[in-house]
CSV table of C-alpha atoms in Angstrom, one decimal:
chain,number,residue,atom,x,y,z
A,1027,UNK,CA,11.8,-29.2,10.4
A,1028,UNK,CA,10.5,-32.5,9.0
A,1029,UNK,CA,6.7,-33.2,9.4
A,1030,UNK,CA,5.9,-34.6,12.9
A,1031,UNK,CA,3.2,-37.2,13.3
A,1032,UNK,CA,2.6,-40.4,15.2
A,1033,UNK,CA,-0.2,-42.9,14.7
A,1034,UNK,CA,-2.3,-45.0,17.0
A,1035,UNK,CA,-4.8,-47.5,15.6
A,1036,UNK,CA,-7.8,-45.2,16.2
A,1037,UNK,CA,-6.0,-42.0,15.0
A,1038,UNK,CA,-5.8,-40.7,18.6
A,1039,UNK,CA,-2.1,-39.9,18.4
A,1040,UNK,CA,-2.0,-38.6,14.7
A,1041,UNK,CA,-0.3,-35.2,14.6
A,1042,UNK,CA,1.1,-33.4,11.6
A,1043,UNK,CA,3.1,-30.2,11.9
A,1044,UNK,CA,2.1,-27.8,9.2
A,1045,UNK,CA,3.3,-24.3,8.8
A,1046,UNK,CA,6.6,-22.7,9.7
A,1047,UNK,CA,6.7,-19.7,12.3
A,1048,UNK,CA,6.1,-18.2,15.6
A,1049,UNK,CA,7.7,-16.4,18.5
A,1050,UNK,CA,7.3,-15.5,22.2
A,1051,UNK,CA,4.2,-16.2,24.4
A,1052,UNK,CA,2.8,-18.0,27.5
A,1053,UNK,CA,0.3,-20.8,28.0
A,1054,UNK,CA,-2.3,-20.1,30.7
A,1055,UNK,CA,-3.7,-23.0,32.6
A,1056,UNK,CA,-7.3,-22.0,32.8
A,1057,UNK,CA,-9.4,-23.5,30.0
A,1058,UNK,CA,-12.4,-21.8,28.4
A,1059,UNK,CA,-14.8,-22.7,25.7
A,1060,UNK,CA,-16.5,-20.8,22.8
A,1061,UNK,CA,-19.0,-22.3,20.4
A,1062,UNK,CA,-19.8,-21.1,16.9
A,1063,UNK,CA,-23.5,-20.5,16.4
A,1064,UNK,CA,-25.6,-23.3,15.0
A,1065,UNK,CA,-26.4,-23.3,11.3
A,1066,UNK,CA,-29.7,-24.1,9.7
A,1067,UNK,CA,-31.2,-27.5,10.6
A,1068,UNK,CA,-29.4,-30.3,8.8
A,1069,UNK,CA,-26.6,-28.0,7.6
A,1070,UNK,CA,-23.0,-29.0,8.1
A,1071,UNK,CA,-21.8,-26.7,10.9
A,1072,UNK,CA,-18.4,-26.7,12.7
A,1073,UNK,CA,-18.6,-25.9,16.4
A,1074,UNK,CA,-15.3,-24.7,17.9
A,1075,UNK,CA,-14.6,-25.1,21.6
A,1076,UNK,CA,-11.6,-23.2,22.9
A,1077,UNK,CA,-9.3,-24.5,25.6
A,1078,UNK,CA,-6.0,-23.3,27.0
A,1079,UNK,CA,-4.7,-19.8,26.8
A,1080,UNK,CA,-7.7,-17.3,26.4
A,1081,UNK,CA,-7.9,-15.6,23.0
A,1082,UNK,CA,-8.9,-12.0,22.5
A,1083,UNK,CA,-12.3,-11.1,21.2
A,1084,UNK,CA,-10.9,-10.4,17.8
A,1085,UNK,CA,-9.1,-13.8,17.7
A,1086,UNK,CA,-12.2,-15.6,18.8
A,1087,UNK,CA,-14.1,-13.9,16.0
A,1088,UNK,CA,-11.5,-15.0,13.5
A,1089,UNK,CA,-11.6,-18.6,14.7
A,1090,UNK,CA,-15.4,-18.5,14.4
A,1091,UNK,CA,-15.2,-17.0,10.9
A,1092,UNK,CA,-12.8,-19.8,9.8
A,1093,UNK,CA,-15.3,-22.4,11.1
A,1094,UNK,CA,-18.1,-20.7,9.2
A,1095,UNK,CA,-16.1,-20.5,5.9
A,1096,UNK,CA,-15.1,-24.2,6.0
A,1097,UNK,CA,-18.7,-25.2,7.0
A,1098,UNK,CA,-19.9,-23.4,3.9
A,1099,UNK,CA,-17.8,-25.6,1.7
A,1100,UNK,CA,-19.8,-28.7,2.7
A,1101,UNK,CA,-23.2,-29.5,1.2
A,1102,UNK,CA,-23.7,-32.8,3.0
A,1103,UNK,CA,-25.7,-32.6,6.3
A,1104,UNK,CA,-24.0,-33.5,9.5
A,1105,UNK,CA,-25.6,-36.6,11.1
A,1106,UNK,CA,-25.6,-36.2,14.9
A,1107,UNK,CA,-23.0,-38.5,16.5
A,1108,UNK,CA,-22.6,-39.9,20.0
A,1109,UNK,CA,-19.2,-38.9,21.5
A,1110,UNK,CA,-18.1,-41.1,24.4
A,1111,UNK,CA,-14.4,-40.7,25.3
A,1112,UNK,CA,-12.3,-40.3,28.4
A,1113,UNK,CA,-10.4,-37.1,29.0
A,1114,UNK,CA,-7.3,-36.7,26.8
A,1115,UNK,CA,-8.4,-39.5,24.5
A,1116,UNK,CA,-7.6,-37.8,21.2
A,1117,UNK,CA,-5.3,-35.1,22.4
A,1118,UNK,CA,-3.7,-34.1,25.7
A,1119,UNK,CA,-5.9,-31.6,27.5
A,1120,UNK,CA,-9.2,-32.5,25.9
A,1121,UNK,CA,-12.2,-33.0,28.4
A,1122,UNK,CA,-14.2,-36.1,29.0
A,1123,UNK,CA,-16.8,-36.5,26.3
A,1124,UNK,CA,-20.3,-38.0,26.9
A,1125,UNK,CA,-22.8,-36.3,24.6
A,1126,UNK,CA,-24.6,-36.4,21.4
A,1127,UNK,CA,-23.1,-33.8,19.1
A,1128,UNK,CA,-25.5,-32.2,16.5
A,1129,UNK,CA,-22.6,-30.4,14.9
A,1130,UNK,CA,-19.0,-31.3,14.0
A,1131,UNK,CA,-17.1,-30.3,17.2
A,1132,UNK,CA,-13.5,-29.1,16.9
A,1133,UNK,CA,-11.5,-28.4,20.1
A,1134,UNK,CA,-9.0,-25.6,19.6
A,1135,UNK,CA,-6.3,-25.9,22.3
A,1136,UNK,CA,-4.1,-22.8,22.6
A,1137,UNK,CA,-0.7,-23.7,23.9
A,1138,UNK,CA,3.0,-23.3,23.3
A,1139,UNK,CA,4.3,-25.4,20.3
A,1140,UNK,CA,7.7,-23.8,20.0
A,1141,UNK,CA,8.9,-21.6,17.2
A,1142,UNK,CA,8.4,-23.7,14.1
A,1143,UNK,CA,4.7,-24.3,13.6
A,1144,UNK,CA,1.6,-22.2,13.6
A,1145,UNK,CA,-0.7,-25.1,14.5
A,1146,UNK,CA,-1.5,-28.8,14.1
A,1147,UNK,CA,-4.8,-30.3,13.3
A,1148,UNK,CA,-6.3,-33.8,13.1
A,1149,UNK,CA,-9.5,-35.8,13.1
A,1150,UNK,CA,-10.6,-37.8,16.2
A,1151,UNK,CA,-12.3,-41.2,15.7
A,1152,UNK,CA,-14.0,-42.2,12.5
A,1153,UNK,CA,-17.6,-43.2,11.9
A,1154,UNK,CA,-18.3,-46.8,11.1
A,1155,UNK,CA,-19.3,-47.2,7.5
A,1156,UNK,CA,-18.4,-43.7,6.1
A,1157,UNK,CA,-14.9,-43.4,7.8
A,1158,UNK,CA,-15.6,-39.7,8.2
A,1159,UNK,CA,-14.4,-38.0,11.4
A,1160,UNK,CA,-16.7,-37.8,14.4
A,1161,UNK,CA,-14.9,-34.7,15.9
A,1162,UNK,CA,-11.5,-33.1,15.6
A,1163,UNK,CA,-8.8,-31.1,17.5
A,1164,UNK,CA,-6.4,-28.3,16.6
A,1165,UNK,CA,-3.4,-27.2,18.7
A,1166,UNK,CA,-2.9,-23.5,18.1
A,1167,UNK,CA,0.5,-22.1,18.9
A,1168,UNK,CA,0.3,-19.4,21.7
A,1169,UNK,CA,3.9,-18.3,20.9
A,1170,UNK,CA,3.7,-15.1,18.9
A,1171,UNK,CA,-0.1,-15.4,18.5
A,1172,UNK,CA,-0.5,-11.8,19.6
A,1173,UNK,CA,1.6,-10.7,16.7
A,1174,UNK,CA,-0.1,-12.8,14.1
A,1175,UNK,CA,-2.1,-10.7,11.7
A,1176,UNK,CA,-5.8,-11.5,11.4
A,1177,UNK,CA,-5.5,-12.7,7.8
A,1178,UNK,CA,-2.7,-15.2,8.8
A,1179,UNK,CA,-4.7,-16.5,11.7
A,1180,UNK,CA,-7.8,-17.0,9.5
A,1181,UNK,CA,-5.7,-18.7,6.8
A,1182,UNK,CA,-4.1,-21.0,9.5
A,1183,UNK,CA,-7.4,-21.9,11.0
A,1184,UNK,CA,-9.0,-22.8,7.6
A,1185,UNK,CA,-6.0,-24.9,6.8
A,1186,UNK,CA,-6.2,-26.8,10.1
A,1187,UNK,CA,-10.0,-27.2,10.0
A,1188,UNK,CA,-9.6,-28.9,6.6
A,1189,UNK,CA,-7.2,-31.3,8.3
A,1190,UNK,CA,-9.7,-32.1,11.0
A,1191,UNK,CA,-12.2,-33.1,8.3
A,1192,UNK,CA,-9.6,-35.5,6.9
A,1193,UNK,CA,-8.0,-33.6,4.1
A,1194,UNK,CA,-4.3,-34.7,4.3
A,1195,UNK,CA,-4.9,-36.7,7.4
A,1196,UNK,CA,-7.1,-39.6,6.1
A,1197,UNK,CA,-5.4,-40.2,2.7
A,1198,UNK,CA,-3.7,-43.4,3.7
A,1199,UNK,CA,-5.2,-46.8,4.5
A,1200,UNK,CA,-3.5,-47.2,7.9
A,1201,UNK,CA,-5.3,-44.0,9.2
A,1202,UNK,CA,-8.7,-45.1,7.9
A,1203,UNK,CA,-9.8,-47.1,10.9
A,1204,UNK,CA,-13.4,-46.7,12.3
A,1205,UNK,CA,-14.6,-46.9,15.9
A,1206,UNK,CA,-15.3,-50.7,15.5
A,1207,UNK,CA,-11.8,-51.3,14.2
A,1208,UNK,CA,-12.7,-51.8,10.6
A,1209,UNK,CA,-10.8,-50.2,7.7
A,1210,UNK,CA,-11.9,-49.7,4.1
A,1211,UNK,CA,-8.3,-50.1,3.0
A,1212,UNK,CA,-8.5,-47.1,0.7
A,1213,UNK,CA,-5.5,-45.0,0.0
A,1214,UNK,CA,-5.1,-41.9,-2.1
A,1215,UNK,CA,-1.3,-41.8,-2.0
A,1216,UNK,CA,0.9,-43.4,-4.6
A,1217,UNK,CA,4.7,-43.4,-4.7
A,1218,UNK,CA,6.6,-43.2,-8.0
A,1219,UNK,CA,10.3,-43.3,-7.4
A,1220,UNK,CA,11.0,-40.7,-4.7
A,1221,UNK,CA,7.9,-38.7,-5.4
A,1222,UNK,CA,4.5,-39.1,-3.7
A,1223,UNK,CA,1.3,-38.3,-5.6
A,1224,UNK,CA,-2.3,-37.9,-4.6
A,1225,UNK,CA,-4.5,-40.1,-6.8
A,1226,UNK,CA,-8.1,-39.7,-5.5
A,1227,UNK,CA,-10.4,-39.4,-8.6
A,1228,UNK,CA,-12.1,-36.1,-7.8
A,1229,UNK,CA,-9.0,-34.1,-6.9
A,1230,UNK,CA,-7.1,-35.7,-9.7
A,1231,UNK,CA,-9.8,-34.6,-12.1
A,1232,UNK,CA,-9.6,-31.1,-10.8
A,1233,UNK,CA,-5.8,-31.2,-11.2
A,1234,UNK,CA,-6.2,-32.3,-14.8
A,1235,UNK,CA,-8.8,-29.5,-15.5
A,1236,UNK,CA,-6.3,-27.0,-14.2
A,1237,UNK,CA,-3.7,-28.3,-16.7
A,1238,UNK,CA,-1.8,-30.7,-14.4
A,1239,UNK,CA,-0.1,-33.5,-16.4
A,1240,UNK,CA,1.7,-35.6,-13.8
A,1241,UNK,CA,0.4,-39.1,-12.8
A,1242,UNK,CA,-1.2,-37.5,-9.7
A,1243,UNK,CA,-1.2,-34.3,-7.7
A,1244,UNK,CA,2.4,-34.0,-6.4
A,1245,UNK,CA,2.6,-34.2,-2.6
A,1246,UNK,CA,5.0,-33.1,0.1
A,1247,UNK,CA,7.1,-35.9,1.8
A,1248,UNK,CA,4.6,-35.9,4.7
A,1249,UNK,CA,1.9,-37.2,2.2
A,1250,UNK,CA,-0.5,-34.7,3.8
A,1251,UNK,CA,0.0,-31.5,1.8
A,1252,UNK,CA,0.1,-30.6,-1.9
A,1253,UNK,CA,3.7,-30.1,-2.9
A,1254,UNK,CA,4.5,-26.4,-2.7
A,1255,UNK,CA,6.4,-26.4,-6.0
A,1256,UNK,CA,3.2,-27.7,-7.7
A,1257,UNK,CA,0.6,-25.4,-6.3
A,1258,UNK,CA,2.5,-22.6,-4.5
A,1259,UNK,CA,-0.1,-20.7,-2.4
A,1260,UNK,CA,-3.1,-23.2,-2.4
A,1261,UNK,CA,-4.5,-23.5,1.2
A,1262,UNK,CA,-3.3,-27.1,1.6
A,1263,UNK,CA,0.2,-26.4,0.1
A,1264,UNK,CA,3.2,-27.4,2.1
A,1265,UNK,CA,4.5,-23.9,1.5
A,1266,UNK,CA,1.3,-22.0,2.3
A,1267,UNK,CA,3.0,-20.5,5.3
A,1268,UNK,CA,5.3,-18.6,2.9
A,1269,UNK,CA,2.4,-16.6,1.5
A,1270,UNK,CA,1.4,-14.3,4.4
A,1271,UNK,CA,-0.9,-11.4,4.9
A,1272,UNK,CA,-3.7,-13.1,2.9
A,1273,UNK,CA,-6.1,-16.0,3.0
A,1274,UNK,CA,-4.8,-18.5,0.5
A,1275,UNK,CA,-7.3,-20.0,-2.0
A,1276,UNK,CA,-9.3,-23.1,-1.3
A,1277,UNK,CA,-9.0,-24.5,-4.8
A,1278,UNK,CA,-11.0,-27.2,-6.8
A,1279,UNK,CA,-8.1,-29.5,-5.7
A,1280,UNK,CA,-9.1,-29.3,-2.1
A,1281,UNK,CA,-12.8,-29.5,-2.8
A,1282,UNK,CA,-12.1,-32.6,-4.9
A,1283,UNK,CA,-10.2,-34.1,-1.9
A,1284,UNK,CA,-13.2,-33.5,0.3
A,1285,UNK,CA,-15.3,-35.3,-2.3
A,1286,UNK,CA,-12.9,-38.2,-2.4
A,1287,UNK,CA,-13.4,-38.6,1.4
A,1288,UNK,CA,-17.1,-38.8,0.9
A,1289,UNK,CA,-18.4,-35.3,1.5
A,1290,UNK,CA,-20.7,-33.5,-0.9
A,1291,UNK,CA,-19.3,-30.0,-1.6
A,1292,UNK,CA,-20.5,-26.7,-2.9
A,1293,UNK,CA,-18.4,-26.3,-6.0
A,1294,UNK,CA,-19.0,-22.5,-6.5
A,1295,UNK,CA,-17.3,-22.1,-3.1
A,1296,UNK,CA,-13.9,-22.8,-4.5
A,1297,UNK,CA,-11.6,-19.8,-5.2
A,1298,UNK,CA,-10.2,-18.7,-8.6
A,1299,UNK,CA,-7.0,-20.6,-8.9
A,1300,UNK,CA,-4.5,-21.7,-11.5
A,1301,UNK,CA,-1.4,-23.8,-11.3
A,1302,UNK,CA,2.0,-21.9,-11.4
A,1303,UNK,CA,3.8,-21.7,-14.7
A,1304,UNK,CA,7.3,-23.1,-14.6
A,1305,UNK,CA,9.0,-22.2,-11.4
A,1306,UNK,CA,7.2,-18.9,-10.8
A,1307,UNK,CA,4.4,-18.5,-8.3
A,1308,UNK,CA,3.8,-15.0,-9.5
A,1309,UNK,CA,1.6,-16.3,-12.4
A,1310,UNK,CA,-1.1,-17.5,-10.0
A,1311,UNK,CA,-4.3,-15.5,-9.9
A,1312,UNK,CA,-4.9,-13.9,-6.5
A,1313,UNK,CA,-8.2,-15.6,-5.3
A,1314,UNK,CA,-11.4,-13.7,-4.3
A,1315,UNK,CA,-11.8,-15.3,-0.9
A,1316,UNK,CA,-13.7,-12.5,0.9
A,1317,UNK,CA,-10.4,-11.2,2.3
A,1318,UNK,CA,-8.8,-8.1,0.8
A,1319,UNK,CA,-7.0,-9.0,-2.4
A,1320,UNK,CA,-3.2,-8.7,-2.5
A,1321,UNK,CA,-2.2,-8.5,-6.2
A,1322,UNK,CA,1.0,-10.3,-7.2
A,1323,UNK,CA,3.6,-8.1,-8.7
A,1324,UNK,CA,6.0,-9.0,-11.4
A,1325,UNK,CA,8.5,-10.0,-8.8
A,1326,UNK,CA,8.2,-13.6,-7.4
A,1327,UNK,CA,6.1,-14.0,-4.2
A,1328,UNK,CA,8.8,-16.0,-2.6
A,1329,UNK,CA,12.5,-15.2,-2.6
A,1330,UNK,CA,15.3,-17.7,-1.9
A,1331,UNK,CA,17.4,-15.1,-0.1
A,1332,UNK,CA,17.6,-11.4,0.7
A,1333,UNK,CA,20.0,-11.0,-2.2
A,1334,UNK,CA,17.4,-12.5,-4.5
A,1335,UNK,CA,14.7,-10.1,-3.2
A,1336,UNK,CA,17.0,-7.2,-3.8
A,1337,UNK,CA,17.9,-8.4,-7.3
A,1338,UNK,CA,14.2,-8.7,-8.1
A,1339,UNK,CA,13.6,-5.1,-7.2
A,1340,UNK,CA,11.7,-5.7,-4.0
A,1341,UNK,CA,11.6,-2.8,-1.5
A,1342,UNK,CA,13.5,-3.8,1.6
A,1343,UNK,CA,13.0,-4.6,4.4
A,1344,UNK,CA,10.1,-7.0,3.7
A,1345,UNK,CA,7.5,-6.7,6.4
A,1346,UNK,CA,5.5,-9.5,8.0
A,1347,UNK,CA,2.3,-9.9,6.0
A,1348,UNK,CA,4.0,-8.5,2.8
A,1349,UNK,CA,4.3,-10.9,-0.2
A,1350,UNK,CA,7.9,-12.2,-0.2
A,1351,UNK,CA,8.3,-12.1,3.6
A,1352,UNK,CA,9.5,-15.4,5.1
A,1353,UNK,CA,10.4,-16.0,8.8
A,1354,UNK,CA,13.7,-17.7,7.6
A,1355,UNK,CA,14.8,-14.3,6.3
A,1356,UNK,CA,13.9,-12.5,9.5
A,1357,UNK,CA,16.8,-13.4,11.8
A,1358,UNK,CA,15.7,-11.5,14.9
A,1359,UNK,CA,12.0,-12.3,14.4
A,1360,UNK,CA,11.0,-8.6,14.6
A,1361,UNK,CA,8.7,-8.7,11.6
A,1362,UNK,CA,11.3,-7.2,9.3
A,1363,UNK,CA,13.2,-9.4,6.9
A,1364,UNK,CA,16.4,-8.2,5.2
A,1365,UNK,CA,16.4,-5.1,7.2
A,1366,UNK,CA,20.2,-4.8,7.1
A,1367,UNK,CA,20.3,-5.1,3.3
A,1368,UNK,CA,21.1,-1.9,1.3
């Protein structure tokens, strides 16, 4: 499915579809809210507010952990911001806002998104001067959420929270419009022929340090994700959804992109990471992210087909959460791919 996004002058309609998946589930009408605990005074802290279908206690804890992990990447303090917006201003279902927020507020709306995305995330309204987001919103797919392993939900939420901060969503000049209607005209995306590249100086320097030699960091056609072939499993990769059962690495590339937007970051927070060699994702180092490590085997982490998995010596069927599993290879969506292969 091609990336889905629309744009209104103040970003209120910007939506990008991100990761392939999902099955079965219902959306309840009753909203509820849950806030992450406040961090130290002056620290950058993400506060999540849950709406839509209620999450389990374990799911709420995972959402909160993702917020804490992304908050820990940012060294700049969060300056309190006045939020004043009518109901549904940034995304359908959001409440009326009239408050001074001491933390970065992200609404997480749990609802049905169909069967081809985990979630979508975006920033809502930009500060005058810095063009950094004032708050954000994530739509989390209720379809199949009960079957999503904890590691995959944590990975998805980290990915989306980075989008709410502007990574991948504020890279082009037309989206960089502040509350007073000004734009700084900055763009970090360059087209060379048919290929899009990210050219922000900090992320580009990180790419060079990792051995990248192209004119910029290759991007997916949506201009909001690193190209999967270039980075494989990095947290903001367009193919990150193919690497399941783990929390994908937040590499120096993504920390550099945060710096390009104007955040100060904690560089030691980035994960061990290297670019893939040739066409093989198996050469990447599994990052130490705090989640249990899943070591890459000699077989590739992604197979083009069940026949390719069998030829590589993979044990079939491939289970959801196991390296190599992809929803496209799981025809009946029962969590077992290639189950009818000998």
